[in-house]
Every structure is written in structure tokens, then in C-alpha cells.
CSV table of C-alpha atoms in Angstrom, one decimal:
chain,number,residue,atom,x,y,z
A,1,UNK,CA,-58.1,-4.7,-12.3
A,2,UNK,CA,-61.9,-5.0,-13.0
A,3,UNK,CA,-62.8,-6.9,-16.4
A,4,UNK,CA,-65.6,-9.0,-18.2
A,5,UNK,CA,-63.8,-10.8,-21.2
A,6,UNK,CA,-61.0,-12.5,-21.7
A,7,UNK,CA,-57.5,-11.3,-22.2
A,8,UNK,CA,-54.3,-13.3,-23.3
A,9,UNK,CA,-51.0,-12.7,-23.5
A,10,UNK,CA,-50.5,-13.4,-19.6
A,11,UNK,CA,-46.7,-13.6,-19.9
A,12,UNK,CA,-45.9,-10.2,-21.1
A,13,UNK,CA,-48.5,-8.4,-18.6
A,14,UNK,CA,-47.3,-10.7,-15.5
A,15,UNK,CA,-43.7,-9.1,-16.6
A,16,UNK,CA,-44.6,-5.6,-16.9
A,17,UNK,CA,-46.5,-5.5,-13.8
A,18,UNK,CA,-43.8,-7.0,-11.9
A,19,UNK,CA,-41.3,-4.4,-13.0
A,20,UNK,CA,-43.4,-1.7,-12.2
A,21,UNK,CA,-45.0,-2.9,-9.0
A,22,UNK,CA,-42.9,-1.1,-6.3
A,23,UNK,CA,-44.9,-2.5,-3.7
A,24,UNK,CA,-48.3,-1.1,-4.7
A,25,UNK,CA,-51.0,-4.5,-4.1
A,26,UNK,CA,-53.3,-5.7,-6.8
A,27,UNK,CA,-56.5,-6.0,-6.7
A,28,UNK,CA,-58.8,-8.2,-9.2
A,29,UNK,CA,-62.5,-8.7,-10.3
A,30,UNK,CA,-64.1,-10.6,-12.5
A,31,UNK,CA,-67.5,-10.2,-14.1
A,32,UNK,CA,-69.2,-13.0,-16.6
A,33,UNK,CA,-67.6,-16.5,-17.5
A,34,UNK,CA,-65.2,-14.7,-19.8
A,35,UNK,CA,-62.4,-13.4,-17.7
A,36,UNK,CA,-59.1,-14.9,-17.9
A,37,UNK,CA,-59.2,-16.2,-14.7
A,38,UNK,CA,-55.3,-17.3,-14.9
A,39,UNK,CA,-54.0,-14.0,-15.4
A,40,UNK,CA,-56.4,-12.2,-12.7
A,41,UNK,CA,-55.7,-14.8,-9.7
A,42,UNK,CA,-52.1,-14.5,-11.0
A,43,UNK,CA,-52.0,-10.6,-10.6
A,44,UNK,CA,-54.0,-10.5,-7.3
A,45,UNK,CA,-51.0,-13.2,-5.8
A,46,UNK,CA,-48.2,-11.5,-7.3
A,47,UNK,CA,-49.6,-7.9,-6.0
A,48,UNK,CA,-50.7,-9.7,-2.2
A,49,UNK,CA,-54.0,-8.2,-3.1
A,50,UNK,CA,-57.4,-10.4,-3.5
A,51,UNK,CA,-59.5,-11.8,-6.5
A,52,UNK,CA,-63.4,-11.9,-6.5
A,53,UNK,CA,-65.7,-13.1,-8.9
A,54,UNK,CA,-69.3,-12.4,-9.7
A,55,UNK,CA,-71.5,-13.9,-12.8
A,56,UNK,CA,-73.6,-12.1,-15.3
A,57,UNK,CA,-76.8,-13.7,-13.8
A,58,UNK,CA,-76.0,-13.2,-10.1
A,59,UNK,CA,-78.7,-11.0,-8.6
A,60,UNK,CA,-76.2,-9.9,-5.5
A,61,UNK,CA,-73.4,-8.8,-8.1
A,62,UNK,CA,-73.8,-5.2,-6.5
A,63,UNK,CA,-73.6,-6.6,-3.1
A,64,UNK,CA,-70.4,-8.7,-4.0
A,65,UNK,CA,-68.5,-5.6,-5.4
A,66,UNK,CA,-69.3,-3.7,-2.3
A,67,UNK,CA,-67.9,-6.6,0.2
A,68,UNK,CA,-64.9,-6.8,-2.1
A,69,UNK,CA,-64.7,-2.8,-1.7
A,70,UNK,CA,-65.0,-3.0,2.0
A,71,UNK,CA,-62.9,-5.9,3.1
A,72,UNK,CA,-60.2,-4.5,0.7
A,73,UNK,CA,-60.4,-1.0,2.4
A,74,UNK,CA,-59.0,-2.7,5.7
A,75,UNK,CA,-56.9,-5.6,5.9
A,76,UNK,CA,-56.1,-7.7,9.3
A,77,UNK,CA,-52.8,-7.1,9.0
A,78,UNK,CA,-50.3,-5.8,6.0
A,79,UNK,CA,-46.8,-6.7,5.6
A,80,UNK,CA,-47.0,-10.5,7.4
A,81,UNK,CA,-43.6,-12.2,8.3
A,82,UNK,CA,-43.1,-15.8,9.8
A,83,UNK,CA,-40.8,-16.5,12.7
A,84,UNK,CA,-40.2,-20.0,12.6
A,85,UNK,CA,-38.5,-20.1,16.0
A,86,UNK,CA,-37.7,-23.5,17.1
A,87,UNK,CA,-38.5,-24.9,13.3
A,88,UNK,CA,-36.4,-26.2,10.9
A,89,UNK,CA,-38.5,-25.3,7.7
A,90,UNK,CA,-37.3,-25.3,4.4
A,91,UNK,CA,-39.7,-25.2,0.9
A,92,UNK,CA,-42.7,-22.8,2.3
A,93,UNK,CA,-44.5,-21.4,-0.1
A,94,UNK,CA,-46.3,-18.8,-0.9
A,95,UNK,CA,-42.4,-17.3,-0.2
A,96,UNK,CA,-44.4,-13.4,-0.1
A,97,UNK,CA,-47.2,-13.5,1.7
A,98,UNK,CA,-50.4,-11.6,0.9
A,99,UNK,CA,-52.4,-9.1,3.4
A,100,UNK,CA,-54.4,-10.8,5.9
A,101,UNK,CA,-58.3,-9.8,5.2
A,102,UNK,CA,-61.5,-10.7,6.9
A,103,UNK,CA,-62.7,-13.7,5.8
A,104,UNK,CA,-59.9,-14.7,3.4
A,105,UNK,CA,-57.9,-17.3,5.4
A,106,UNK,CA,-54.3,-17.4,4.3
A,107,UNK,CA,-52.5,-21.0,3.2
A,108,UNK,CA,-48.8,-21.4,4.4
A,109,UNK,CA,-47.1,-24.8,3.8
A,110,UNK,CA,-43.8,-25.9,4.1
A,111,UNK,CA,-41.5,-28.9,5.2
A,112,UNK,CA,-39.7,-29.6,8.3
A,113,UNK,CA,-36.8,-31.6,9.7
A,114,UNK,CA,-36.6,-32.5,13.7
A,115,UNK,CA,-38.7,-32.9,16.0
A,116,UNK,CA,-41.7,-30.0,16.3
A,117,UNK,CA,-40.9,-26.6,17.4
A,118,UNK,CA,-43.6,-25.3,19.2
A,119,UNK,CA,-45.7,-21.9,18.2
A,120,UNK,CA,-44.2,-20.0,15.6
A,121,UNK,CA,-44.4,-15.9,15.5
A,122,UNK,CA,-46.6,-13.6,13.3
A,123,UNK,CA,-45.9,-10.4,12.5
A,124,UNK,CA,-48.0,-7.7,10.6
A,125,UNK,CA,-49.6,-4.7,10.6
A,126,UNK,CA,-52.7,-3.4,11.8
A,127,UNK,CA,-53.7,0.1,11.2
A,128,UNK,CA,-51.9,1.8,13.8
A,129,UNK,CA,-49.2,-0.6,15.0
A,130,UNK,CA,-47.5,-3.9,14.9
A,131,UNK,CA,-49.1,-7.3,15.6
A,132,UNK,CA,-47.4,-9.9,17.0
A,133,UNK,CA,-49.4,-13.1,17.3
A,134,UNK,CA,-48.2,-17.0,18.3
A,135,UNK,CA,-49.8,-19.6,15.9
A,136,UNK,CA,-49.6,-23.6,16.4
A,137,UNK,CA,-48.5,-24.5,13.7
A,138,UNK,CA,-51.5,-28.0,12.5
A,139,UNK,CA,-49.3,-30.5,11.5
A,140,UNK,CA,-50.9,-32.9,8.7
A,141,UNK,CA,-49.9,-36.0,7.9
A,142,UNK,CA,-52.5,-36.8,5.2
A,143,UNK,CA,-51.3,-37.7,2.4
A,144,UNK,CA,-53.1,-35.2,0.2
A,145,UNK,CA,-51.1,-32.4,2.1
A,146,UNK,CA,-48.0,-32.9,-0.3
A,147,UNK,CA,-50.1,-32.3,-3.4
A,148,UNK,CA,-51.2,-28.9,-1.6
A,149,UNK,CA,-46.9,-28.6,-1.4
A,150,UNK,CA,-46.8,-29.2,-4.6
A,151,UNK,CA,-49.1,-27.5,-6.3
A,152,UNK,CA,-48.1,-24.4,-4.3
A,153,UNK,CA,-44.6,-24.9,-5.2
A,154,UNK,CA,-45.4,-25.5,-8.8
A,155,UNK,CA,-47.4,-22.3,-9.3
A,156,UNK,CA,-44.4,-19.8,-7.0
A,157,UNK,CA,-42.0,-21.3,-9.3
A,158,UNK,CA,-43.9,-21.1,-12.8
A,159,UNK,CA,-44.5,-17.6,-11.5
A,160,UNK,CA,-41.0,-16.7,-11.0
A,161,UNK,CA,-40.1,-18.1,-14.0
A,162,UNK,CA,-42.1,-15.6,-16.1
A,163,UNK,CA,-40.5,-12.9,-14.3
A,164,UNK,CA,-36.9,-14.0,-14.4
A,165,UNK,CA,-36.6,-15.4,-17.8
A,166,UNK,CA,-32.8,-15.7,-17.2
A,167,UNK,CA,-33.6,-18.5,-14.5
A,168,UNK,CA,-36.4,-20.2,-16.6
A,169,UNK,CA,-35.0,-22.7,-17.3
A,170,UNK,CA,-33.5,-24.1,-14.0
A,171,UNK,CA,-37.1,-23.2,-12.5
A,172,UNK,CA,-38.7,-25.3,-15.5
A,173,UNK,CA,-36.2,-27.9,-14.2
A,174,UNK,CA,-37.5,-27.8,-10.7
A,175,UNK,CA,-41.1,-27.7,-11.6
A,176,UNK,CA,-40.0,-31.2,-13.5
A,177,UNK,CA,-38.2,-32.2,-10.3
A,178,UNK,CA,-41.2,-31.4,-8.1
């Protein structure tokens, strides 16, 4: 999705795309300080694609397009799942998780019970074959780390709620609730 001006209506497109994405990943640019910058980020997360941006007066905008073009051509790793192992995790969000591309680090939080469970498991796909890497986990005790929950929880269920309008409002009630 490539545009320069704004365009409304995010609701209805966030629908139709999520009925007829089958998979396929989304990909979004901006150009200019016009594009609806809700609805592209939105797209890009719900199709585990990427956003990129680039303003009218940015001499490199032909350099930015072609970064985007390559580091979309070949991901890290497609198709990335979570082995929690010894965890006991409940509330991680993002619940799908995008490609893994060079350069674009990749934010998972979630909640625990128990003690620590050691390295959890990646998963994913390369190119050819399947990755498998172990990750210690960082655990943060700051207190600004249950605003990052929160807000990440807040936009997967707003999300959801636009594409399951028969749940809306018991995901409006949990966006209260969180």
C-alpha cells in the first residue's frame, strides 16, 4: 500500500482486508505529512508486513524506498512461533507475530506467574529451512513496562474489535478493564 494523502474510513478497509487476507502480508509506505498514518501502521500489523515513511522534503526519499524494497524482499525469518517452555505466560501480545526483518527489532510482552523459566524457543523460517533459536527472555521490572502491556494490549484488542464486530463489545469492555 504506497500513498501520499489521507484516507478515512479506517473501519470498513481494516474489515475488508481482513476477510480477504488469506495469509498474503502487507506492506505500507507513506509519502508527505498527509497519510493516514493510523490506518497504514494498522494494515502493515494486521498483514505482519512493515510500514516506512518518507517526507516530501527528504532528499534520500529514493534511497528510503529502495531499503524498504530490499529488506522487504528477504525477511530473517517468516512464520515466527514462541515456545514458552518452562513459562507460565498469559496476556502476550502482539498474539500474531510479524516477519522478522533486518533492522526491525520485534516487541513481545506478556505476563508471568512462578518463578522464571529459563530460555524460551523461536521458531521461523529462513529461506530454505526452519530456525530454531533460544532467547532469554529480559525480564523488566520498570514500571513503565506495564504501560508498554497496555498499550499493546489496548491496540490487539481495538484491532480485533473492528474485525469481529459481534465481540465488540465485550473487547470494548476489556479495553475499559485494561
Amino acid at each position: 500500500v504506497l500513498t501520499d494523502g489521507f484516507i478515512g474510513n479506517e473501519e470498513e478497509i481494516f474489515a475488508a482486508v481482513h476477510q480477504r487476507l488469506r495469509g498474503a502480508r502487507v506492506f505500507s509506505f507513506g509519502v508527505g505529512s498527509s497519510p493516514n498514518r493510523h490506518l497504514l501502521e494498522g494494515l502493515a500489523r494486521m498483514g505482519r508486513g512493515a510500514v516506512a515513511w518518507v517526507g516530501l522534503d527528504d532528499q534520500t526519499g529514493g534511497e528510503a524506498v529502495d531499503r524498504f524494497y530490499e529488506r522487504l524482499a528477504a525477511p530473517a525469518l517468516t512464520d515466527l512461533q514462541i515456545d514458552w517452555r518452562g513459562w507460565q505466560v498469559h496476556g502476550v501480545y502482539p498474539q500474531r507475530f510479524p516477519d522478522l526483518y533486518v533492522g526491525r527489532p520485534i516487541t513481545v510482552v506478556g505476563c508471568y506467574r512462578g518463578a522464571p523459566g529459563g530460555a524460551i524457543s523461536v521458531t521461523g523460517r529462513d529461506a530454505c529451512t526452519e530456525q530454531r533459536l533460544l532467547v532469554e527472555p529480559a525480564l523488566a521490572r520498570h514500571p513503565g513496562i506495564a504501560k508498554v502491556w497496555a498499550r499493546l494490549a489496548i491496540a490487539d484488542l481495538a484491532a480485533r474489535s473492528v474485525t469481529d464486530p459481534y465481540q465488540r463489545p465485550a473487547l470494548q469492555a476489556a479495553i475499559l478493564d485494561t
